[in-house]
């Protein structure tokens, strides 16, 4: 045991012996390597614990805050024990090794046991569901108790190790700098290694074993070093408890305040930085790991730098005011000079380098300075406390408490209250204000030095202080204050609007912007003919949801598909609100009695009043709707209610945190909350996934729902539908109820489902085909989240995979063979079902995969009675057409910009004469391009006016250049209508 008197004696070693070599001594280097390994294991364990705790206890803002707080509370407890105890009989290296073994053992146990604990606690959550405050408190207590042992051990490791006799002859400031920096650099390696390789290769459990191995190697190395660097006063693993309570010092409150403040500010800044960067970088696990690694690297290198330059004659703690002011200025300057123009406009598919560069520019300078601050603060505290373990413990305790409060203050106070830019300014000002107690401490030391020089009174010491204030270091502090004030005076306070605008499209109009507790939300509106057309909800830098017609189709079918197969449904659960499209579809069904809507963000619900549209009203105003702000997964765990239908409008699967909404465990929770025969529908965006990833999600869904099927319209937004139990075959009359009801009929028709057979033609595959294509594919599970990678999807491979199931003959054959649908529309005349499958295949091929002949496609669609394919091939839709018709009625003479939609509308109704009149009007009033000429020529022939067609073609012969399309058109018109093409059209 190293007592305070011995520490005081060792502090008298002359500076000259230490200053001759800026490199760490051999003992410091060896122990730094041990702490590097400890940092690797600790960071991996931390990320695994927080990830799995979120699955067990919820990922809502409050639940995540409580889990993080319980983790930090355990660290603080370890720091507090180190701050108030002395080691007796045990050698510190032996105790350190024991702590690392505890971390490894309990860390792996938590990773292996947390999923089972979540299952065991489910009845408790359900019992307390109506007592949300008690439920929240219980989650904190349970998470704290689970993490208590390993986090307490983690909080003890650095203070215990620095007490070892190997470091007696080493300057404390140098030792703490190298040890702290090395431990943090180990955390960098842990962050990169786990996200970049371990989780993908071994899953969460295997990764925990790797982390445990790193901790055990650190423990073994410590024991090995202890054996060869023996201490005759210490015994190996004494039976006595190694720590005893012993506080013999007066805490240096001023320095502890600085330690608390720096921890609080840096962790608050980390939250603010990450929030800001997500405007440019997709919120993916890889992006988060890189950003975290950049912050930790700055802290680690800062700690090592502080250890390298720390000396006793000019201790670095005298530079604390200077460092704090540098941090304040760097916070503002790194934001002002953020290289936004160098970041690619896309937020997905960014490389590691493209994510790391802006992260380095924004965060590394301040993190580097912050890394140098802690060793300097700890050295100053040690000068007052004496005992190395106590001083490290109490300095770390204050820093940890601040670090625990920083994210909470940023998330719940600063960001929602004043926004990210003012939060950055607030943090910079806080750094600057912290320099004041640090400077007062420095003046206090100057006074003590003056007294040592026999200057007995404060007045007599004034000349010495005056001399001190004129030194370069003091002048630098004054200069940095001046720079900070100058920056604040010229600060472009509207700069944040430039960053907010980065993810927006130039044609959009900002309706509402909200900086909430968990994210930045921007609601954008896109106008058509100066009227609202559709909306887009941006969450940070990417589009979370929207109301454009293409999205409305599959989002509304999340509701109408299960309602068609289970029309007797009364209770519905919708997970994720988005823009409210799916919720609005459910509200259209009058037979439903209760609709629960769960979303993790209260801000998403608050934006519902800002939408307006042709077929949209705020579904939250319906008395049957009950909105719940909660993590959807925890809601499934904790809510005791059973439902007829559960659907989801979730975030994209590759967004950070979303992977666990696509895992087998999540789908099993959906199954558990369904009534017998109940139906679940869920999104599968194969255009955002590699084929193997899509199959992994399909396998996970099929494992949870053996009675599974997949549906889609002519796009790659697939809908997985699962039935609990055997279910029953669908009946035509039940499906037809959606079209018998005028309200739902109008709604489904607007999204292109004009007849019941079109719903049937959404069929892709049933359970047998799902099983066939995924039988050798490992499912996406909570323990193997990297089966959904951050790699960009292969568009061509995705098209090839989807095209097979879009083939009309293939899909129709499986439709007829499926027990779910085999009895539908068997005796319907004119084969409309087959026609609907044909139309879907053609629309997919020409709308998604390849460029087609528009007129040839239109010619096919005009042979069917459907409106939507005609509108779509001409670039319109029911929503555009409704706006165009309203504008035309209001204007008297239709504006030219509405003409394409009006022409498409006339053709959709097979009013050829009206379409011809509109085209002729357009020709007489303004620009008339070759595509218009070809369309009008075709319509003349179709209407029997072949002579007009020939005249029109002859008048434009000079503009028409012969190519494959012209040859096809002239040949078609000639063979079918007797059209004579112009002689010279080259």
PDB file of C-alpha atoms in Angstrom, residues 321-580:
ATOM      1  CA  UNK A 321      -7.137  28.335 -18.150  1.00  0.00           C
ATOM      2  CA  UNK A 322      -5.335  28.427 -21.477  1.00  0.00           C
ATOM      3  CA  UNK A 323      -6.532  24.946 -22.448  1.00  0.00           C
ATOM      4  CA  UNK A 324     -10.124  25.712 -21.473  1.00  0.00           C
ATOM      5  CA  UNK A 325     -10.150  28.867 -23.557  1.00  0.00           C
ATOM      6  CA  UNK A 326      -8.574  27.008 -26.460  1.00  0.00           C
ATOM      7  CA  UNK A 327     -11.401  24.484 -26.189  1.00  0.00           C
ATOM      8  CA  UNK A 328     -13.963  27.296 -26.202  1.00  0.00           C
ATOM      9  CA  UNK A 329     -12.492  28.880 -29.323  1.00  0.00           C
ATOM     10  CA  UNK A 330     -12.003  25.525 -31.046  1.00  0.00           C
ATOM     11  CA  UNK A 331     -15.671  24.636 -30.444  1.00  0.00           C
ATOM     12  CA  UNK A 332     -16.801  27.668 -32.412  1.00  0.00           C
ATOM     13  CA  UNK A 333     -14.094  27.682 -35.077  1.00  0.00           C
ATOM     14  CA  UNK A 334     -14.476  24.002 -35.942  1.00  0.00           C
ATOM     15  CA  UNK A 335     -18.176  24.643 -36.509  1.00  0.00           C
ATOM     16  CA  UNK A 336     -17.624  27.823 -38.504  1.00  0.00           C
ATOM     17  CA  UNK A 337     -15.057  26.172 -40.778  1.00  0.00           C
ATOM     18  CA  UNK A 338     -16.929  22.889 -41.115  1.00  0.00           C
ATOM     19  CA  UNK A 339     -16.215  21.656 -44.689  1.00  0.00           C
ATOM     20  CA  UNK A 340     -19.810  21.116 -45.746  1.00  0.00           C
ATOM     21  CA  UNK A 341     -18.984  21.650 -49.407  1.00  0.00           C
ATOM     22  CA  UNK A 342     -16.593  18.673 -49.401  1.00  0.00           C
ATOM     23  CA  UNK A 343     -19.253  16.189 -48.290  1.00  0.00           C
ATOM     24  CA  UNK A 344     -21.049  14.317 -51.092  1.00  0.00           C
ATOM     25  CA  UNK A 345     -24.724  15.265 -51.404  1.00  0.00           C
ATOM     26  CA  UNK A 346     -25.892  11.724 -50.574  1.00  0.00           C
ATOM     27  CA  UNK A 347     -26.188  10.660 -46.943  1.00  0.00           C
ATOM     28  CA  UNK A 348     -26.157   6.912 -47.587  1.00  0.00           C
ATOM     29  CA  UNK A 349     -23.299   4.961 -49.162  1.00  0.00           C
ATOM     30  CA  UNK A 350     -20.628   7.232 -47.742  1.00  0.00           C
ATOM     31  CA  UNK A 351     -17.244   5.570 -47.301  1.00  0.00           C
ATOM     32  CA  UNK A 352     -15.400   5.440 -43.988  1.00  0.00           C
ATOM     33  CA  UNK A 353     -13.135   8.204 -45.258  1.00  0.00           C
ATOM     34  CA  UNK A 354     -16.050  10.421 -46.287  1.00  0.00           C
ATOM     35  CA  UNK A 355     -17.538  10.040 -42.809  1.00  0.00           C
ATOM     36  CA  UNK A 356     -14.241  10.432 -40.952  1.00  0.00           C
ATOM     37  CA  UNK A 357     -13.109  13.663 -42.639  1.00  0.00           C
ATOM     38  CA  UNK A 358     -16.016  15.892 -41.546  1.00  0.00           C
ATOM     39  CA  UNK A 359     -15.977  14.196 -38.149  1.00  0.00           C
ATOM     40  CA  UNK A 360     -12.310  15.035 -37.725  1.00  0.00           C
ATOM     41  CA  UNK A 361     -12.837  18.633 -38.804  1.00  0.00           C
ATOM     42  CA  UNK A 362     -15.708  19.188 -36.379  1.00  0.00           C
ATOM     43  CA  UNK A 363     -14.798  17.158 -33.299  1.00  0.00           C
ATOM     44  CA  UNK A 364     -11.133  16.229 -33.178  1.00  0.00           C
ATOM     45  CA  UNK A 365      -9.636  19.628 -32.167  1.00  0.00           C
ATOM     46  CA  UNK A 366     -11.884  20.041 -29.122  1.00  0.00           C
ATOM     47  CA  UNK A 367     -11.584  16.358 -28.200  1.00  0.00           C
ATOM     48  CA  UNK A 368      -7.783  16.644 -28.360  1.00  0.00           C
ATOM     49  CA  UNK A 369      -7.781  19.606 -25.995  1.00  0.00           C
ATOM     50  CA  UNK A 370     -10.270  17.873 -23.702  1.00  0.00           C
ATOM     51  CA  UNK A 371      -8.016  14.831 -23.597  1.00  0.00           C
ATOM     52  CA  UNK A 372      -5.185  17.013 -22.340  1.00  0.00           C
ATOM     53  CA  UNK A 373      -7.425  18.628 -19.735  1.00  0.00           C
ATOM     54  CA  UNK A 374      -8.184  15.582 -17.597  1.00  0.00           C
ATOM     55  CA  UNK A 375      -4.562  14.551 -16.803  1.00  0.00           C
ATOM     56  CA  UNK A 376      -3.808  18.173 -15.955  1.00  0.00           C
ATOM     57  CA  UNK A 377      -6.815  18.393 -13.654  1.00  0.00           C
ATOM     58  CA  UNK A 378      -5.948  15.056 -12.031  1.00  0.00           C
ATOM     59  CA  UNK A 379      -2.351  16.217 -11.450  1.00  0.00           C
ATOM     60  CA  UNK A 380      -3.622  19.380  -9.796  1.00  0.00           C
ATOM     61  CA  UNK A 381      -5.986  17.347  -7.607  1.00  0.00           C
ATOM     62  CA  UNK A 382      -3.135  14.993  -6.657  1.00  0.00           C
ATOM     63  CA  UNK A 383      -1.080  17.923  -5.459  1.00  0.00           C
ATOM     64  CA  UNK A 384      -3.771  18.554  -2.828  1.00  0.00           C
ATOM     65  CA  UNK A 385      -4.887  15.005  -2.043  1.00  0.00           C
ATOM     66  CA  UNK A 386      -1.559  13.217  -2.052  1.00  0.00           C
ATOM     67  CA  UNK A 387      -2.626   9.593  -2.453  1.00  0.00           C
ATOM     68  CA  UNK A 388      -2.551   8.682  -6.117  1.00  0.00           C
ATOM     69  CA  UNK A 389      -5.518   6.344  -6.107  1.00  0.00           C
ATOM     70  CA  UNK A 390      -7.652   8.759  -4.099  1.00  0.00           C
ATOM     71  CA  UNK A 391      -6.764  11.699  -6.294  1.00  0.00           C
ATOM     72  CA  UNK A 392      -7.402   9.779  -9.501  1.00  0.00           C
ATOM     73  CA  UNK A 393     -10.630   8.398  -8.059  1.00  0.00           C
ATOM     74  CA  UNK A 394     -12.059  11.711  -6.940  1.00  0.00           C
ATOM     75  CA  UNK A 395     -11.030  13.526 -10.138  1.00  0.00           C
ATOM     76  CA  UNK A 396     -12.555  10.748 -12.213  1.00  0.00           C
ATOM     77  CA  UNK A 397     -15.663  10.717 -10.028  1.00  0.00           C
ATOM     78  CA  UNK A 398     -16.332  14.396 -10.680  1.00  0.00           C
ATOM     79  CA  UNK A 399     -15.625  13.926 -14.376  1.00  0.00           C
ATOM     80  CA  UNK A 400     -17.897  10.870 -14.608  1.00  0.00           C
ATOM     81  CA  UNK A 401     -20.786  12.613 -12.847  1.00  0.00           C
ATOM     82  CA  UNK A 402     -20.444  15.473 -15.285  1.00  0.00           C
ATOM     83  CA  UNK A 403     -20.245  13.040 -18.190  1.00  0.00           C
ATOM     84  CA  UNK A 404     -23.453  11.371 -16.973  1.00  0.00           C
ATOM     85  CA  UNK A 405     -25.323  14.673 -16.823  1.00  0.00           C
ATOM     86  CA  UNK A 406     -23.953  16.118 -20.065  1.00  0.00           C
ATOM     87  CA  UNK A 407     -25.980  13.978 -22.502  1.00  0.00           C
ATOM     88  CA  UNK A 408     -29.135  14.449 -20.431  1.00  0.00           C
ATOM     89  CA  UNK A 409     -28.738  18.223 -20.394  1.00  0.00           C
ATOM     90  CA  UNK A 410     -28.007  18.274 -24.121  1.00  0.00           C
ATOM     91  CA  UNK A 411     -30.887  15.949 -25.067  1.00  0.00           C
ATOM     92  CA  UNK A 412     -33.617  17.238 -22.786  1.00  0.00           C
ATOM     93  CA  UNK A 413     -32.704  20.889 -22.195  1.00  0.00           C
ATOM     94  CA  UNK A 414     -30.346  22.419 -24.733  1.00  0.00           C
ATOM     95  CA  UNK A 415     -31.305  20.849 -28.059  1.00  0.00           C
ATOM     96  CA  UNK A 416     -35.098  21.056 -27.642  1.00  0.00           C
ATOM     97  CA  UNK A 417     -34.826  24.463 -25.980  1.00  0.00           C
ATOM     98  CA  UNK A 418     -32.311  26.464 -28.007  1.00  0.00           C
ATOM     99  CA  UNK A 419     -31.277  24.236 -30.931  1.00  0.00           C
ATOM    100  CA  UNK A 420     -27.940  22.727 -31.865  1.00  0.00           C
ATOM    101  CA  UNK A 421     -26.174  25.972 -32.897  1.00  0.00           C
ATOM    102  CA  UNK A 422     -26.954  27.877 -29.723  1.00  0.00           C
ATOM    103  CA  UNK A 423     -26.107  24.718 -27.790  1.00  0.00           C
ATOM    104  CA  UNK A 424     -22.634  24.786 -29.347  1.00  0.00           C
ATOM    105  CA  UNK A 425     -22.268  28.428 -28.394  1.00  0.00           C
ATOM    106  CA  UNK A 426     -23.453  27.635 -24.865  1.00  0.00           C
ATOM    107  CA  UNK A 427     -20.858  24.868 -24.526  1.00  0.00           C
ATOM    108  CA  UNK A 428     -18.109  27.161 -25.810  1.00  0.00           C
ATOM    109  CA  UNK A 429     -19.130  29.808 -23.283  1.00  0.00           C
ATOM    110  CA  UNK A 430     -19.163  27.154 -20.538  1.00  0.00           C
ATOM    111  CA  UNK A 431     -15.603  26.156 -21.369  1.00  0.00           C
ATOM    112  CA  UNK A 432     -14.603  29.793 -21.138  1.00  0.00           C
ATOM    113  CA  UNK A 433     -16.357  30.278 -17.806  1.00  0.00           C
ATOM    114  CA  UNK A 434     -14.622  27.209 -16.404  1.00  0.00           C
ATOM    115  CA  UNK A 435     -11.321  28.935 -17.043  1.00  0.00           C
ATOM    116  CA  UNK A 436     -12.202  31.372 -14.248  1.00  0.00           C
ATOM    117  CA  UNK A 437     -12.114  28.909 -11.308  1.00  0.00           C
ATOM    118  CA  UNK A 438      -9.051  27.335 -12.903  1.00  0.00           C
ATOM    119  CA  UNK A 439      -7.391  30.751 -13.050  1.00  0.00           C
ATOM    120  CA  UNK A 440      -8.396  31.516  -9.463  1.00  0.00           C
ATOM    121  CA  UNK A 441      -6.797  28.269  -8.433  1.00  0.00           C
ATOM    122  CA  UNK A 442      -3.648  29.303 -10.237  1.00  0.00           C
ATOM    123  CA  UNK A 443      -3.648  32.682  -8.451  1.00  0.00           C
ATOM    124  CA  UNK A 444      -4.179  30.866  -5.173  1.00  0.00           C
ATOM    125  CA  UNK A 445      -1.083  28.797  -5.887  1.00  0.00           C
ATOM    126  CA  UNK A 446       0.807  31.985  -6.698  1.00  0.00           C
ATOM    127  CA  UNK A 447      -0.200  33.399  -3.344  1.00  0.00           C
ATOM    128  CA  UNK A 448       1.052  30.291  -1.589  1.00  0.00           C
ATOM    129  CA  UNK A 449       4.331  30.536  -3.486  1.00  0.00           C
ATOM    130  CA  UNK A 450       4.656  34.137  -2.391  1.00  0.00           C
ATOM    131  CA  UNK A 451       4.157  33.149   1.231  1.00  0.00           C
ATOM    132  CA  UNK A 452       6.816  30.501   0.847  1.00  0.00           C
ATOM    133  CA  UNK A 453       9.094  33.331  -0.209  1.00  0.00           C
ATOM    134  CA  UNK A 454       8.360  34.990   3.184  1.00  0.00           C
ATOM    135  CA  UNK A 455       5.803  37.377   1.727  1.00  0.00           C
ATOM    136  CA  UNK A 456       3.516  37.082   4.755  1.00  0.00           C
ATOM    137  CA  UNK A 457       0.520  39.116   3.644  1.00  0.00           C
ATOM    138  CA  UNK A 458      -1.634  39.232   0.523  1.00  0.00           C
ATOM    139  CA  UNK A 459      -0.661  42.843  -0.060  1.00  0.00           C
ATOM    140  CA  UNK A 460       2.999  42.018   0.175  1.00  0.00           C
ATOM    141  CA  UNK A 461       2.521  39.224  -2.368  1.00  0.00           C
ATOM    142  CA  UNK A 462       0.832  41.567  -4.854  1.00  0.00           C
ATOM    143  CA  UNK A 463       4.052  42.426  -6.726  1.00  0.00           C
ATOM    144  CA  UNK A 464       4.648  38.724  -7.287  1.00  0.00           C
ATOM    145  CA  UNK A 465       1.105  38.229  -8.646  1.00  0.00           C
ATOM    146  CA  UNK A 466       1.401  41.335 -10.758  1.00  0.00           C
ATOM    147  CA  UNK A 467       4.571  39.910 -12.233  1.00  0.00           C
ATOM    148  CA  UNK A 468       2.740  36.638 -12.824  1.00  0.00           C
ATOM    149  CA  UNK A 469      -0.090  38.336 -14.685  1.00  0.00           C
ATOM    150  CA  UNK A 470       2.374  39.927 -17.089  1.00  0.00           C
ATOM    151  CA  UNK A 471       3.906  36.601 -18.058  1.00  0.00           C
ATOM    152  CA  UNK A 472       3.310  35.285 -21.606  1.00  0.00           C
ATOM    153  CA  UNK A 473       0.976  32.585 -20.338  1.00  0.00           C
ATOM    154  CA  UNK A 474      -1.306  35.151 -18.724  1.00  0.00           C
ATOM    155  CA  UNK A 475      -1.185  37.385 -21.756  1.00  0.00           C
ATOM    156  CA  UNK A 476      -2.174  34.387 -23.859  1.00  0.00           C
ATOM    157  CA  UNK A 477      -5.232  33.848 -21.656  1.00  0.00           C
ATOM    158  CA  UNK A 478      -6.252  37.475 -22.137  1.00  0.00           C
ATOM    159  CA  UNK A 479      -5.690  37.127 -25.869  1.00  0.00           C
ATOM    160  CA  UNK A 480      -7.846  34.018 -26.063  1.00  0.00           C
ATOM    161  CA  UNK A 481     -10.644  35.789 -24.218  1.00  0.00           C
ATOM    162  CA  UNK A 482     -10.381  38.596 -26.764  1.00  0.00           C
ATOM    163  CA  UNK A 483     -10.505  36.103 -29.648  1.00  0.00           C
ATOM    164  CA  UNK A 484     -13.569  34.422 -28.157  1.00  0.00           C
ATOM    165  CA  UNK A 485     -15.381  37.717 -27.749  1.00  0.00           C
ATOM    166  CA  UNK A 486     -14.455  38.694 -31.303  1.00  0.00           C
ATOM    167  CA  UNK A 487     -15.783  35.384 -32.685  1.00  0.00           C
ATOM    168  CA  UNK A 488     -19.049  35.818 -30.819  1.00  0.00           C
ATOM    169  CA  UNK A 489     -19.336  39.383 -32.100  1.00  0.00           C
ATOM    170  CA  UNK A 490     -18.946  38.432 -35.769  1.00  0.00           C
ATOM    171  CA  UNK A 491     -20.581  34.986 -35.499  1.00  0.00           C
ATOM    172  CA  UNK A 492     -22.977  34.294 -38.409  1.00  0.00           C
ATOM    173  CA  UNK A 493     -25.964  33.363 -36.307  1.00  0.00           C
ATOM    174  CA  UNK A 494     -27.983  32.369 -39.378  1.00  0.00           C
ATOM    175  CA  UNK A 495     -25.398  29.736 -40.329  1.00  0.00           C
ATOM    176  CA  UNK A 496     -27.585  26.923 -39.003  1.00  0.00           C
ATOM    177  CA  UNK A 497     -30.150  27.541 -41.766  1.00  0.00           C
ATOM    178  CA  UNK A 498     -27.493  26.661 -44.350  1.00  0.00           C
ATOM    179  CA  UNK A 499     -26.923  23.311 -42.676  1.00  0.00           C
ATOM    180  CA  UNK A 500     -30.637  22.635 -42.241  1.00  0.00           C
ATOM    181  CA  UNK A 501     -31.097  23.261 -45.959  1.00  0.00           C
ATOM    182  CA  UNK A 502     -28.452  20.713 -46.985  1.00  0.00           C
ATOM    183  CA  UNK A 503     -30.778  17.652 -47.095  1.00  0.00           C
ATOM    184  CA  UNK A 504     -33.698  19.570 -48.596  1.00  0.00           C
ATOM    185  CA  UNK A 505     -34.611  19.488 -52.270  1.00  0.00           C
ATOM    186  CA  UNK A 506     -34.494  22.843 -54.016  1.00  0.00           C
ATOM    187  CA  UNK A 507     -38.173  22.540 -55.034  1.00  0.00           C
ATOM    188  CA  UNK A 508     -39.421  21.939 -51.503  1.00  0.00           C
ATOM    189  CA  UNK A 509     -40.940  24.427 -49.088  1.00  0.00           C
ATOM    190  CA  UNK A 510     -40.139  24.193 -45.394  1.00  0.00           C
ATOM    191  CA  UNK A 511     -43.377  23.935 -43.425  1.00  0.00           C
ATOM    192  CA  UNK A 512     -42.058  23.147 -39.967  1.00  0.00           C
ATOM    193  CA  UNK A 513     -38.692  22.462 -38.360  1.00  0.00           C
ATOM    194  CA  UNK A 514     -38.392  20.877 -34.924  1.00  0.00           C
ATOM    195  CA  UNK A 515     -35.218  20.201 -32.974  1.00  0.00           C
ATOM    196  CA  UNK A 516     -36.443  17.559 -30.561  1.00  0.00           C
ATOM    197  CA  UNK A 517     -34.911  15.441 -27.852  1.00  0.00           C
ATOM    198  CA  UNK A 518     -33.912  12.662 -30.237  1.00  0.00           C
ATOM    199  CA  UNK A 519     -33.550  14.233 -33.681  1.00  0.00           C
ATOM    200  CA  UNK A 520     -34.069  17.130 -36.075  1.00  0.00           C
ATOM    201  CA  UNK A 521     -37.360  16.947 -37.968  1.00  0.00           C
ATOM    202  CA  UNK A 522     -38.125  18.975 -41.078  1.00  0.00           C
ATOM    203  CA  UNK A 523     -41.508  18.786 -42.757  1.00  0.00           C
ATOM    204  CA  UNK A 524     -41.274  19.766 -46.419  1.00  0.00           C
ATOM    205  CA  UNK A 525     -44.058  20.428 -48.886  1.00  0.00           C
ATOM    206  CA  UNK A 526     -43.849  20.027 -52.649  1.00  0.00           C
ATOM    207  CA  UNK A 527     -46.311  22.134 -54.610  1.00  0.00           C
ATOM    208  CA  UNK A 528     -47.907  21.520 -57.969  1.00  0.00           C
ATOM    209  CA  UNK A 529     -49.452  24.504 -59.762  1.00  0.00           C
ATOM    210  CA  UNK A 530     -49.013  26.454 -56.488  1.00  0.00           C
ATOM    211  CA  UNK A 531     -51.067  23.930 -54.529  1.00  0.00           C
ATOM    212  CA  UNK A 532     -49.880  21.281 -52.038  1.00  0.00           C
ATOM    213  CA  UNK A 533     -49.039  18.052 -53.855  1.00  0.00           C
ATOM    214  CA  UNK A 534     -47.211  15.910 -51.293  1.00  0.00           C
ATOM    215  CA  UNK A 535     -45.092  16.124 -48.138  1.00  0.00           C
ATOM    216  CA  UNK A 536     -41.748  14.745 -47.063  1.00  0.00           C
ATOM    217  CA  UNK A 537     -40.588  14.194 -43.493  1.00  0.00           C
ATOM    218  CA  UNK A 538     -36.840  14.544 -43.061  1.00  0.00           C
ATOM    219  CA  UNK A 539     -35.247  13.105 -39.958  1.00  0.00           C
ATOM    220  CA  UNK A 540     -31.800  14.674 -39.776  1.00  0.00           C
ATOM    221  CA  UNK A 541     -30.343  14.165 -43.262  1.00  0.00           C
ATOM    222  CA  UNK A 542     -32.568  11.525 -44.808  1.00  0.00           C
ATOM    223  CA  UNK A 543     -36.172  11.060 -45.815  1.00  0.00           C
ATOM    224  CA  UNK A 544     -38.004   9.124 -43.120  1.00  0.00           C
ATOM    225  CA  UNK A 545     -41.439   9.171 -44.735  1.00  0.00           C
ATOM    226  CA  UNK A 546     -43.536  10.940 -47.331  1.00  0.00           C
ATOM    227  CA  UNK A 547     -46.962  11.268 -48.871  1.00  0.00           C
ATOM    228  CA  UNK A 548     -46.009  11.140 -52.549  1.00  0.00           C
ATOM    229  CA  UNK A 549     -48.372   8.932 -54.585  1.00  0.00           C
ATOM    230  CA  UNK A 550     -45.862   6.113 -55.055  1.00  0.00           C
ATOM    231  CA  UNK A 551     -45.297   5.865 -51.291  1.00  0.00           C
ATOM    232  CA  UNK A 552     -48.977   6.211 -50.475  1.00  0.00           C
ATOM    233  CA  UNK A 553     -49.767   3.070 -52.433  1.00  0.00           C
ATOM    234  CA  UNK A 554     -47.722   0.645 -50.373  1.00  0.00           C
ATOM    235  CA  UNK A 555     -48.228   2.535 -47.105  1.00  0.00           C
ATOM    236  CA  UNK A 556     -52.011   2.371 -47.443  1.00  0.00           C
ATOM    237  CA  UNK A 557     -51.817  -1.261 -48.481  1.00  0.00           C
ATOM    238  CA  UNK A 558     -50.157  -1.988 -45.111  1.00  0.00           C
ATOM    239  CA  UNK A 559     -53.684  -1.382 -43.821  1.00  0.00           C
ATOM    240  CA  UNK A 560     -55.966  -2.462 -46.653  1.00  0.00           C
ATOM    241  CA  UNK A 561     -54.242  -5.777 -47.344  1.00  0.00           C
ATOM    242  CA  UNK A 562     -54.909  -7.266 -43.859  1.00  0.00           C
ATOM    243  CA  UNK A 563     -58.335  -5.603 -43.741  1.00  0.00           C
ATOM    244  CA  UNK A 564     -59.237  -7.376 -46.984  1.00  0.00           C
ATOM    245  CA  UNK A 565     -58.267 -10.777 -45.585  1.00  0.00           C
ATOM    246  CA  UNK A 566     -59.662 -10.166 -42.077  1.00  0.00           C
ATOM    247  CA  UNK A 567     -62.627  -7.781 -42.499  1.00  0.00           C
ATOM    248  CA  UNK A 568     -63.988  -8.634 -39.038  1.00  0.00           C
ATOM    249  CA  UNK A 569     -60.973  -6.920 -37.389  1.00  0.00           C
ATOM    250  CA  UNK A 570     -61.714  -4.530 -34.533  1.00  0.00           C
ATOM    251  CA  UNK A 571     -58.376  -3.835 -32.779  1.00  0.00           C
ATOM    252  CA  UNK A 572     -55.356  -2.513 -34.659  1.00  0.00           C
ATOM    253  CA  UNK A 573     -51.798  -1.654 -33.644  1.00  0.00           C
ATOM    254  CA  UNK A 574     -49.667   0.545 -35.899  1.00  0.00           C
ATOM    255  CA  UNK A 575     -45.965   0.753 -35.067  1.00  0.00           C
ATOM    256  CA  UNK A 576     -44.358   3.990 -36.309  1.00  0.00           C
ATOM    257  CA  UNK A 577     -46.562   6.875 -37.434  1.00  0.00           C
ATOM    258  CA  UNK A 578     -44.370   8.438 -40.130  1.00  0.00           C
ATOM    259  CA  UNK A 579     -46.486  10.895 -42.094  1.00  0.00           C
ATOM    260  CA  UNK A 580     -49.665   9.171 -40.955  1.00  0.00           C
TER     261      UNK A 580
END
